[in-house]
Every structure is written in structure tokens, then in C-alpha cells.
mmCIF file of C-alpha atoms in Angstrom:
data_model
loop_
_atom_site.group_PDB
_atom_site.id
_atom_site.type_symbol
_atom_site.label_atom_id
_atom_site.label_comp_id
_atom_site.label_asym_id
_atom_site.label_seq_id
_atom_site.Cartn_x
_atom_site.Cartn_y
_atom_site.Cartn_z
ATOM 1 C CA MET A 18 -1.268 2.781 -13.805
ATOM 2 C CA ASP A 19 -1.931 -0.660 -12.706
ATOM 3 C CA SER A 20 -5.159 -1.342 -10.424
ATOM 4 C CA LEU A 21 -4.256 -0.790 -6.614
ATOM 5 C CA LYS A 22 -5.199 -4.065 -4.669
ATOM 6 C CA ILE A 23 -5.301 -5.150 -1.177
ATOM 7 C CA GLY A 24 -4.907 -8.887 -1.488
ATOM 8 C CA ASN A 25 -7.612 -10.338 -3.697
ATOM 9 C CA ILE A 26 -9.403 -7.195 -3.795
ATOM 10 C CA THR A 27 -9.162 -4.465 -6.303
ATOM 11 C CA LEU A 28 -9.906 -0.837 -5.398
ATOM 12 C CA PRO A 29 -11.898 1.329 -7.877
ATOM 13 C CA HIS A 30 -9.791 4.440 -6.914
ATOM 14 C CA ARG A 31 -6.435 5.401 -5.296
ATOM 15 C CA ALA A 32 -8.134 7.804 -2.870
ATOM 16 C CA VAL A 33 -9.811 6.112 0.280
ATOM 17 C CA PHE A 34 -11.652 7.462 3.167
ATOM 18 C CA GLY A 35 -10.170 7.129 6.621
ATOM 19 C CA PRO A 36 -11.869 6.461 9.544
ATOM 20 C CA MET A 37 -12.790 8.954 12.366
ATOM 21 C CA ALA A 38 -14.392 8.525 15.934
ATOM 22 C CA GLY A 39 -17.743 9.968 15.645
ATOM 23 C CA PHE A 40 -17.993 10.593 11.923
ATOM 24 C CA THR A 41 -17.439 7.601 9.776
ATOM 25 C CA ASP A 42 -21.013 5.872 10.612
ATOM 26 C CA ALA A 43 -22.589 4.069 7.478
ATOM 27 C CA PRO A 44 -24.325 7.087 6.084
ATOM 28 C CA CYS A 45 -20.900 9.047 5.677
ATOM 29 C CA ARG A 46 -19.093 6.067 4.606
ATOM 30 C CA ARG A 47 -21.839 5.399 1.759
ATOM 31 C CA LEU A 48 -21.875 9.050 0.678
ATOM 32 C CA MET A 49 -18.122 9.169 0.314
ATOM 33 C CA ALA A 50 -18.133 5.863 -1.656
ATOM 34 C CA GLN A 51 -20.779 7.543 -3.748
ATOM 35 C CA HIS A 52 -18.195 10.291 -4.798
ATOM 36 C CA GLY A 53 -15.355 7.801 -5.369
ATOM 37 C CA ALA A 54 -13.514 6.757 -2.058
ATOM 38 C CA GLY A 55 -11.811 3.578 -3.122
ATOM 39 C CA PHE A 56 -12.709 2.082 0.254
ATOM 40 C CA THR A 57 -14.180 3.070 3.413
ATOM 41 C CA VAL A 58 -13.413 1.895 6.920
ATOM 42 C CA SER A 59 -15.435 1.453 10.294
ATOM 43 C CA GLU A 60 -14.910 3.438 13.347
ATOM 44 C CA MET A 61 -12.437 1.935 15.227
ATOM 45 C CA VAL A 62 -13.760 -0.610 17.529
ATOM 46 C CA SER A 63 -12.134 -2.462 20.528
ATOM 47 C CA SER A 64 -10.591 -5.906 20.431
ATOM 48 C CA ARG A 65 -11.782 -6.445 23.869
ATOM 49 C CA ALA A 66 -15.276 -5.689 23.318
ATOM 50 C CA LEU A 67 -15.532 -7.785 20.416
ATOM 51 C CA VAL A 68 -14.329 -10.815 22.446
ATOM 52 C CA TYR A 69 -16.879 -10.165 25.081
ATOM 53 C CA HIS A 70 -19.666 -9.935 22.599
ATOM 54 C CA ASP A 71 -20.549 -6.235 23.387
ATOM 55 C CA HIS A 72 -23.510 -5.490 21.370
ATOM 56 C CA LYS A 73 -23.360 -1.686 20.937
ATOM 57 C CA THR A 74 -19.684 -2.331 19.671
ATOM 58 C CA VAL A 75 -20.723 -4.883 16.905
ATOM 59 C CA SER A 76 -23.341 -2.381 15.902
ATOM 60 C CA LEU A 77 -20.491 -0.171 14.691
ATOM 61 C CA LEU A 78 -19.462 -2.730 12.264
ATOM 62 C CA LYS A 79 -22.577 -2.970 10.476
ATOM 63 C CA ALA A 80 -22.144 -2.838 6.463
ATOM 64 C CA GLU A 81 -24.139 -1.131 4.032
ATOM 65 C CA PRO A 82 -23.508 -1.907 0.427
ATOM 66 C CA ASN A 83 -22.192 1.197 -1.084
ATOM 67 C CA GLY A 84 -20.215 0.186 -4.046
ATOM 68 C CA ALA A 85 -16.673 0.206 -2.555
ATOM 69 C CA PRO A 86 -14.779 -2.290 -0.418
ATOM 70 C CA TYR A 87 -15.362 -1.947 3.419
ATOM 71 C CA GLY A 88 -12.992 -2.673 6.001
ATOM 72 C CA VAL A 89 -13.546 -2.932 9.955
ATOM 73 C CA GLN A 90 -10.856 -1.522 12.128
ATOM 74 C CA ILE A 91 -9.940 -2.922 15.308
ATOM 75 C CA PHE A 92 -7.667 -1.840 18.388
ATOM 76 C CA GLY A 93 -5.765 -3.299 21.113
ATOM 77 C CA GLU A 94 -2.412 -3.890 22.541
ATOM 78 C CA VAL A 95 -2.705 -7.992 23.091
ATOM 79 C CA PRO A 96 -1.829 -10.262 20.155
ATOM 80 C CA GLN A 97 -4.065 -13.069 21.329
ATOM 81 C CA ILE A 98 -6.982 -10.705 22.036
ATOM 82 C CA MET A 99 -6.805 -9.322 18.561
ATOM 83 C CA GLY A 100 -6.692 -12.750 17.165
ATOM 84 C CA GLU A 101 -9.513 -13.557 19.056
ATOM 85 C CA ALA A 102 -11.277 -10.672 17.922
ATOM 86 C CA ALA A 103 -10.928 -11.242 14.210
ATOM 87 C CA ALA A 104 -12.340 -14.728 14.743
ATOM 88 C CA ALA A 105 -15.338 -13.263 16.661
ATOM 89 C CA ILE A 106 -16.246 -11.242 13.560
ATOM 90 C CA GLU A 107 -15.690 -13.618 10.827
ATOM 91 C CA GLU A 108 -19.623 -13.937 10.524
ATOM 92 C CA TYR A 109 -20.169 -10.138 9.758
ATOM 93 C CA GLU A 110 -20.114 -8.525 5.946
ATOM 94 C CA PHE A 111 -16.624 -6.821 5.324
ATOM 95 C CA ASP A 112 -14.115 -7.117 2.826
ATOM 96 C CA PHE A 113 -10.850 -6.469 5.055
ATOM 97 C CA LEU A 114 -9.672 -6.146 8.386
ATOM 98 C CA ASP A 115 -7.757 -2.904 9.543
ATOM 99 C CA ILE A 116 -5.361 -2.679 12.655
ATOM 100 C CA ASN A 117 -4.990 0.745 14.135
ATOM 101 C CA MET A 118 -1.747 1.560 15.291
ATOM 102 C CA GLY A 119 -2.019 5.177 14.679
ATOM 103 C CA CYS A 120 -4.808 6.438 17.073
ATOM 104 C CA PRO A 121 -3.346 9.224 19.385
ATOM 105 C CA ALA A 122 -6.188 9.479 21.659
ATOM 106 C CA PRO A 123 -5.007 9.611 25.287
ATOM 107 C CA LYS A 124 -7.723 7.042 26.412
ATOM 108 C CA ILE A 125 -6.546 4.595 23.654
ATOM 109 C CA VAL A 126 -2.587 4.989 24.109
ATOM 110 C CA SER A 127 -2.774 4.914 28.017
ATOM 111 C CA GLY A 128 -4.135 1.216 27.669
ATOM 112 C CA GLY A 129 -1.108 0.682 25.027
ATOM 113 C CA ALA A 130 -2.843 0.705 22.150
ATOM 114 C CA GLY A 131 -3.136 2.901 18.976
ATOM 115 C CA SER A 132 -0.074 4.971 18.313
ATOM 116 C CA LYS A 133 1.690 3.433 21.499
ATOM 117 C CA LEU A 134 2.388 0.421 19.270
ATOM 118 C CA MET A 135 4.835 2.237 17.339
ATOM 119 C CA LEU A 136 7.187 2.036 20.542
ATOM 120 C CA ASP A 137 7.399 -1.781 19.832
ATOM 121 C CA PRO A 138 7.963 -2.673 16.277
ATOM 122 C CA ASP A 139 8.072 -6.403 17.514
ATOM 123 C CA LEU A 140 4.569 -6.384 19.016
ATOM 124 C CA CYS A 141 3.165 -4.737 15.829
ATOM 125 C CA GLY A 142 4.334 -7.701 14.134
ATOM 126 C CA ARG A 143 2.967 -10.385 16.569
ATOM 127 C CA ILE A 144 -0.483 -8.362 16.594
ATOM 128 C CA VAL A 145 -0.632 -8.570 12.904
ATOM 129 C CA GLU A 146 0.360 -12.272 12.611
ATOM 130 C CA GLN A 147 -2.494 -13.374 15.164
ATOM 131 C CA VAL A 148 -5.112 -11.137 13.514
ATOM 132 C CA LYS A 149 -3.898 -13.072 10.049
ATOM 133 C CA ALA A 150 -4.090 -16.479 11.765
ATOM 134 C CA HIS A 151 -7.712 -15.750 12.646
ATOM 135 C CA THR A 152 -9.452 -14.258 9.671
ATOM 136 C CA THR A 153 -9.767 -15.120 5.997
ATOM 137 C CA ARG A 154 -9.737 -11.538 5.047
ATOM 138 C CA PRO A 155 -6.596 -9.332 3.743
ATOM 139 C CA VAL A 156 -5.222 -7.392 6.850
ATOM 140 C CA THR A 157 -4.157 -3.815 6.443
ATOM 141 C CA VAL A 158 -2.721 -1.450 9.042
ATOM 142 C CA LYS A 159 -3.011 2.180 9.761
ATOM 143 C CA MET A 160 0.041 3.597 11.587
ATOM 144 C CA ARG A 161 1.914 7.081 12.126
ATOM 145 C CA LYS A 162 5.380 8.191 11.942
ATOM 146 C CA GLY A 163 6.330 7.109 15.424
ATOM 147 C CA TRP A 164 5.538 8.037 18.842
ATOM 148 C CA ASP A 165 7.607 11.263 19.268
ATOM 149 C CA ALA A 166 10.742 12.846 17.795
ATOM 150 C CA ASP A 167 13.184 10.370 19.366
ATOM 151 C CA HIS A 168 11.163 7.313 18.173
ATOM 152 C CA ILE A 169 10.537 7.706 14.547
ATOM 153 C CA THR A 170 9.581 3.892 13.911
ATOM 154 C CA ALA A 171 7.413 3.631 10.853
ATOM 155 C CA VAL A 172 9.976 2.177 8.747
ATOM 156 C CA GLU A 173 10.964 -0.831 11.484
ATOM 157 C CA CYS A 174 7.093 -1.336 12.233
ATOM 158 C CA ALA A 175 6.107 -1.333 8.666
ATOM 159 C CA LYS A 176 8.512 -4.097 7.922
ATOM 160 C CA ALA A 177 7.441 -6.332 10.922
ATOM 161 C CA CYS A 178 3.785 -5.690 9.835
ATOM 162 C CA GLU A 179 4.521 -6.694 6.224
ATOM 163 C CA GLN A 180 6.537 -9.597 7.316
ATOM 164 C CA ALA A 181 3.640 -11.023 9.384
ATOM 165 C CA GLY A 182 1.351 -10.962 6.805
ATOM 166 C CA ALA A 183 -0.195 -7.258 6.199
ATOM 167 C CA GLU A 184 -1.131 -6.649 2.869
ATOM 168 C CA LEU A 185 -1.514 -2.628 2.832
ATOM 169 C CA ILE A 186 0.119 0.081 5.125
ATOM 170 C CA ALA A 187 -1.088 3.650 5.586
ATOM 171 C CA VAL A 188 1.128 6.091 7.043
ATOM 172 C CA HIS A 189 -0.339 9.129 8.766
ATOM 173 C CA ALA A 190 3.014 11.392 8.416
ATOM 174 C CA ARG A 191 3.015 12.772 11.868
ATOM 175 C CA THR A 192 4.203 11.251 15.383
ATOM 176 C CA ARG A 193 1.667 10.745 18.094
ATOM 177 C CA GLU A 194 3.356 13.695 20.011
ATOM 178 C CA GLN A 195 2.584 16.041 17.152
ATOM 179 C CA MET A 196 -1.054 14.851 16.890
ATOM 180 C CA TYR A 197 -2.402 16.680 13.891
ATOM 181 C CA ALA A 198 -0.039 19.960 13.569
ATOM 182 C CA PRO A 199 2.413 21.083 12.702
ATOM 183 C CA GLY A 200 2.720 19.998 8.760
ATOM 184 C CA ILE A 201 3.157 16.340 7.743
ATOM 185 C CA ASP A 202 6.828 14.659 7.001
ATOM 186 C CA PRO A 203 6.284 13.265 3.558
ATOM 187 C CA ASP A 204 9.792 11.712 3.534
ATOM 188 C CA ILE A 205 8.741 9.029 6.225
ATOM 189 C CA ILE A 206 5.990 8.114 3.687
ATOM 190 C CA ALA A 207 8.736 7.584 1.239
ATOM 191 C CA LYS A 208 10.987 5.626 3.449
ATOM 192 C CA VAL A 209 8.257 3.061 4.410
ATOM 193 C CA LYS A 210 7.334 2.729 0.812
ATOM 194 C CA ALA A 211 10.891 1.671 0.039
ATOM 195 C CA ALA A 212 11.378 -0.480 2.764
ATOM 196 C CA VAL A 213 8.214 -2.511 1.856
ATOM 197 C CA LYS A 214 6.658 -4.319 -1.143
ATOM 198 C CA VAL A 215 2.959 -3.958 -0.122
ATOM 199 C CA PRO A 216 0.901 -1.165 -1.170
ATOM 200 C CA VAL A 217 1.439 2.126 0.868
ATOM 201 C CA LEU A 218 -1.002 4.869 1.423
ATOM 202 C CA GLY A 219 -0.169 8.588 2.486
ATOM 203 C CA ASN A 220 -2.022 9.842 5.088
ATOM 204 C CA GLY A 221 -2.143 13.718 6.244
ATOM 205 C CA ASP A 222 -2.695 17.432 5.189
ATOM 206 C CA ILE A 223 -4.597 16.242 1.692
ATOM 207 C CA HIS A 224 -6.923 19.064 1.441
ATOM 208 C CA THR A 225 -6.899 19.291 -2.418
ATOM 209 C CA ALA A 226 -6.440 17.334 -5.521
ATOM 210 C CA GLU A 227 -3.235 19.013 -6.163
ATOM 211 C CA ASP A 228 -2.019 17.931 -2.344
ATOM 212 C CA ALA A 229 -2.783 14.413 -3.427
ATOM 213 C CA VAL A 230 -0.874 14.285 -6.674
ATOM 214 C CA GLU A 231 2.220 16.255 -5.064
ATOM 215 C CA MET A 232 2.293 13.349 -2.054
ATOM 216 C CA MET A 233 1.922 10.655 -4.521
ATOM 217 C CA GLN A 234 4.721 12.032 -6.810
ATOM 218 C CA ARG A 235 7.073 13.088 -3.827
ATOM 219 C CA THR A 236 6.882 9.764 -1.754
ATOM 220 C CA GLY A 237 6.133 7.379 -4.412
ATOM 221 C CA CYS A 238 3.072 5.907 -2.176
ATOM 222 C CA ASP A 239 0.370 4.117 -4.013
ATOM 223 C CA GLY A 240 -2.508 6.093 -3.056
ATOM 224 C CA VAL A 241 -3.732 8.548 -0.548
ATOM 225 C CA MET A 242 -6.073 8.372 2.597
ATOM 226 C CA ILE A 243 -8.012 11.438 2.952
ATOM 227 C CA ALA A 244 -10.156 11.796 6.225
ATOM 228 C CA ARG A 245 -11.129 15.360 7.842
ATOM 229 C CA ALA A 246 -10.986 17.397 4.258
ATOM 230 C CA ALA A 247 -13.878 15.072 2.932
ATOM 231 C CA LEU A 248 -16.369 15.903 5.898
ATOM 232 C CA GLY A 249 -18.753 18.269 4.118
ATOM 233 C CA ASP A 250 -17.033 17.699 0.809
ATOM 234 C CA PRO A 251 -17.455 14.298 -0.608
ATOM 235 C CA TRP A 252 -16.826 15.503 -3.932
ATOM 236 C CA LEU A 253 -13.164 16.031 -2.894
ATOM 237 C CA PHE A 254 -12.629 12.210 -3.815
ATOM 238 C CA GLU A 255 -14.064 13.018 -7.520
ATOM 239 C CA ARG A 256 -11.405 15.873 -7.856
ATOM 240 C CA VAL A 257 -8.475 13.668 -6.446
ATOM 241 C CA ASN A 258 -9.441 10.751 -8.573
ATOM 242 C CA ALA A 259 -9.541 12.686 -11.599
ATOM 243 C CA ALA A 260 -6.312 14.550 -10.838
ATOM 244 C CA ILE A 261 -4.557 11.037 -10.148
ATOM 245 C CA GLU A 262 -5.979 9.282 -13.446
ATOM 246 C CA GLY A 263 -5.153 12.664 -15.077
ATOM 247 C CA LEU A 264 -8.581 13.327 -16.303
ATOM 248 C CA PRO A 265 -10.434 16.850 -16.833
ATOM 249 C CA ALA A 266 -11.501 18.074 -13.356
ATOM 250 C CA PRO A 267 -15.189 17.521 -12.518
ATOM 251 C CA LYS A 268 -17.679 20.388 -12.225
ATOM 252 C CA GLU A 269 -18.104 21.529 -8.786
ATOM 253 C CA PRO A 270 -21.230 21.134 -7.070
ATOM 254 C CA ASN A 271 -23.610 23.858 -6.529
ATOM 255 C CA LEU A 272 -25.182 24.719 -3.121
ATOM 256 C CA GLN A 273 -28.167 22.808 -4.046
ATOM 257 C CA ALA A 274 -26.081 19.811 -4.493
ATOM 258 C CA ARG A 275 -24.484 20.255 -1.220
ATOM 259 C CA MET A 276 -27.757 20.691 0.951
ATOM 260 C CA ASN A 277 -29.107 17.570 -0.856
ATOM 261 C CA ALA A 278 -26.408 15.652 0.267
ATOM 262 C CA LEU A 279 -26.426 17.091 3.506
ATOM 263 C CA ARG A 280 -29.984 15.997 3.895
ATOM 264 C CA ARG A 281 -29.544 12.647 2.502
ATOM 265 C CA GLN A 282 -27.235 11.896 5.255
ATOM 266 C CA VAL A 283 -28.829 13.107 7.901
ATOM 267 C CA GLU A 284 -31.996 11.577 7.201
ATOM 268 C CA GLU A 285 -30.160 7.936 6.674
ATOM 269 C CA MET A 286 -28.422 8.704 10.315
ATOM 270 C CA VAL A 287 -32.419 9.332 11.562
ATOM 271 C CA GLU A 288 -33.489 6.160 10.072
ATOM 272 C CA GLN A 289 -30.881 3.885 11.382
ATOM 273 C CA LYS A 290 -30.120 5.464 15.038
ATOM 274 C CA GLY A 291 -33.453 7.403 15.552
ATOM 275 C CA GLU A 292 -33.828 11.151 15.854
ATOM 276 C CA TYR A 293 -33.083 11.270 19.552
ATOM 277 C CA THR A 294 -29.393 9.746 18.852
ATOM 278 C CA ALA A 295 -28.969 10.810 15.578
ATOM 279 C CA MET A 296 -29.499 14.654 15.794
ATOM 280 C CA PRO A 297 -27.061 15.662 18.156
ATOM 281 C CA GLN A 298 -24.420 13.381 16.315
ATOM 282 C CA ALA A 299 -25.575 15.493 13.001
ATOM 283 C CA ARG A 300 -24.584 18.648 14.454
ATOM 284 C CA ALA A 301 -21.062 18.260 13.850
ATOM 285 C CA GLN A 302 -21.633 16.635 10.504
ATOM 286 C CA THR A 303 -23.948 19.867 9.320
ATOM 287 C CA MET A 304 -21.212 22.265 10.564
ATOM 288 C CA HIS A 305 -18.629 20.870 7.956
ATOM 289 C CA TYR A 306 -21.370 21.487 5.238
ATOM 290 C CA MET A 307 -21.102 25.214 6.174
ATOM 291 C CA LYS A 308 -17.323 25.634 4.905
ATOM 292 C CA GLY A 309 -16.881 28.543 2.431
ATOM 293 C CA LEU A 310 -20.372 29.871 3.002
ATOM 294 C CA LYS A 311 -21.814 33.330 3.374
ATOM 295 C CA GLY A 312 -22.924 33.799 7.035
ATOM 296 C CA ALA A 313 -21.035 30.664 7.983
ATOM 297 C CA ALA A 314 -20.321 31.712 11.889
ATOM 298 C CA ALA A 315 -24.306 32.191 12.251
ATOM 299 C CA LEU A 316 -25.123 29.235 10.372
ATOM 300 C CA ARG A 317 -22.635 26.964 12.359
ATOM 301 C CA ARG A 318 -24.404 28.195 15.540
ATOM 302 C CA CYS A 319 -27.606 26.986 14.136
ATOM 303 C CA CYS A 320 -26.008 23.872 13.615
ATOM 304 C CA CYS A 321 -25.298 23.632 17.409
ATOM 305 C CA THR A 322 -29.160 23.585 18.213
ATOM 306 C CA LEU A 323 -30.352 20.852 15.807
ATOM 307 C CA SER A 324 -32.441 18.220 17.732
ATOM 308 C CA ARG A 325 -35.303 17.291 15.259
ATOM 309 C CA LEU A 326 -34.982 16.340 11.403
ATOM 310 C CA GLU A 327 -37.492 19.167 10.611
ATOM 311 C CA ASP A 328 -34.727 21.692 12.298
ATOM 312 C CA LEU A 329 -32.451 20.596 9.225
ATOM 313 C CA ASP A 330 -35.051 21.923 6.856
ATOM 314 C CA GLU A 331 -35.007 25.315 8.849
ATOM 315 C CA LEU A 332 -31.169 25.449 8.534
ATOM 316 C CA ILE A 333 -31.022 24.532 4.850
ATOM 317 C CA THR A 334 -33.848 27.498 4.178
ATOM 318 C CA ALA A 335 -31.315 29.738 6.185
ATOM 319 C CA VAL A 336 -28.386 28.582 4.263
ATOM 320 C CA PHE A 337 -30.353 29.704 1.173
ATOM 321 C CA GLU A 338 -31.459 33.059 2.587
ATOM 322 C CA GLU A 339 -27.949 33.939 3.559
ATOM 323 C CA GLN A 340 -26.317 33.373 0.424
ATOM 324 C CA ARG A 341 -29.261 35.823 -1.289
ATOM 325 C CA LYS A 342 -28.646 38.366 1.406
ATOM 326 C CA ALA A 343 -25.187 38.297 0.470
ATOM 327 C CA GLY A 344 -26.253 39.098 -3.333
ATOM 328 C CA LEU A 345 -25.384 35.529 -4.738
ATOM 329 C CA ASP A 346 -28.305 33.521 -6.398
ATOM 330 C CA PRO A 347 -27.907 29.978 -5.292
ATOM 331 C CA ASP A 348 -29.960 28.609 -7.505
ATOM 332 C CA ASP A 349 -32.734 27.015 -4.998
ATOM 333 C CA VAL A 350 -34.135 24.264 -7.284
ATOM 334 C CA ARG A 351 -34.092 21.132 -4.850
ATOM 335 C CA GLU A 352 -33.330 18.174 -6.768
ATOM 336 C CA VAL A 353 -34.675 15.571 -4.153
ATOM 337 C CA PRO A 354 -37.995 16.598 -2.618
ATOM 338 C CA PHE A 355 -37.734 17.209 1.131
ATOM 339 C CA PRO A 356 -40.331 15.178 3.387
#
């Protein structure tokens, strides 16, 4: 299987980490890349905020070397402003520029951006055209199946974006109306793949390595985009990559490795943002690491109270204690000394 490329960028793997508001900060991106994400993407940033040099927005773009290509994702509904936003961030370090045409959040679509763009394939093309005209980086697009059951427009939008210069298209196989349920429609990914020549990534409902392989086989897509399922389980990328590449499944991480990854991620968040800002954000991150543990409900309640870094050590101690109480031996020999 040939390498997957975005323009002149060769991806190390075909499973990539998708952006999620409130989660895909630099520590999270680095963790995912460390475990095999083919690329990572910034949280979605407003084109208008970039044009007006909003410093808080610009801080979201900060790239950290993590061993995988890194993209900045922007959103907006006005082609000229999207182009100006692309020009405004040319000085920053990143590898490609991603345009969001898939976000279903009411505050985004009410302004005409995100998945609202799926109602107007011509506008999608003009946005890509303007962004391409103002950046030296490859341009990619993240879109949905369409707006609702009466407006299934992914094929038309993908063709317009490709014609305007997009070099990769990721398709979340649900409409905006469906949000994140029910199950995805793999057929729309197959239709987009058949309609364009640029690489296509399939997105939605990939929880296991088998899910990823099945999506690629069924749709013919070139790779998969994984988001929510990798939170608390960055090793999912290792399993998916092995399955796609026909390699033996990697060894599952033990509890010690999982808690070390959690501790490193939160510690980096505190280093970057300060304890006051980072710890409330870390509550949601830590909850994902409780999946599948004995006493998970009680442990998640503990996650909701985190306010200092030392609270995290108390949570991790409780994690090991809950497993012992359940008759498990969690092998508590911690690889990384906690400060």
C-alpha cells in the first residue's frame, strides 16, 4: 500500500486524529501522535478572530513538535475573510490548513459556518479557492454527509472543493440533523471517494481496529479519522495502524501505562496553561481514562472535583485501590516517578 499524502506531505499512518472543541489542545495532540496518529489538527478557530488578531484565538494554534504533521483548522462562511485568515497565520508553524464544513454546533451554524455550508456547494468551492490563494500550505476539508435528509450534498461539495484546490477531504458520514446518532452511512463515503481523485478519509463510529478496516474495505476510503474514541485510549491508533498495515495486534497497555499517560497529559496542560485554567479542563480528559475500570462511576465523580495537580495523584491512587478491592492485581509499579 502506497503512503498517504496531503499534497507534498507524506503521512506516517492512515489513521488520523480529528479535532474536538475543548479536547485537542497541544498535550492531547502530542499524546495521540506519540501513539501513531497520522496527523493531528488544532481546535477549530474563527476566521474573523484571526483577521482581527485575537490573541486568545491565536494561542490555540500553537504547534508543539510531536512527530506527526499538524494542521490548523479554521471556520467561517465568508470566502474573503477565510482567505484573509489564511494569510494572517502564514507566519505560524504548521503543515496544512483545514477548513471546517462539518461542525454541527448551533452557535457555529447559526452564523452560516460549519455544516451549514453543506447547503451551498458553490460557496464551499469559493471558500477553498480563497484559502488556497492566501496560503502556501496544502488545504484540506472536513465535511458531513449533508445538512439533513433532504440535502445530502457531500458529493457535490467534495467535487467543488477538489476543483478549487483541496488536497484531502474527510467525511463524517452523518448529516448535521443527525448530529452524532444514529449510526453512520458508509455509502456516502464511498460515493465521495468515487467522485474525487484526492484522498478521502472516513469519519464516524470507529471504536475498534476492526471498525477501521471494515470502513476502508467497504468504502474504498484512503484512511480513517478517529476522534472521541481515542480520548483516554491513544493506543487505539496503534491497534488501528497495525490492522490496516496487516501487522500483529500490539500489546494492550496495563493500568500503570494508562495512568502514566494520563498524568503526563495533565501535567503538560498545567505547564502550558497554569493550574487554575488547566485543572477544570482536565476533568473531562481524566473521565475518559476511567472507561472499563472497576468502580468507574465513583472514580468519574472524583474526576469532577479535580482542582489541583496533587488531586490527580489522589485520583490515581484511588484507581489502583478500586482495582485491588475488585480482586485485580493492577501491578502498581509506576514507570514515571510522579513529582
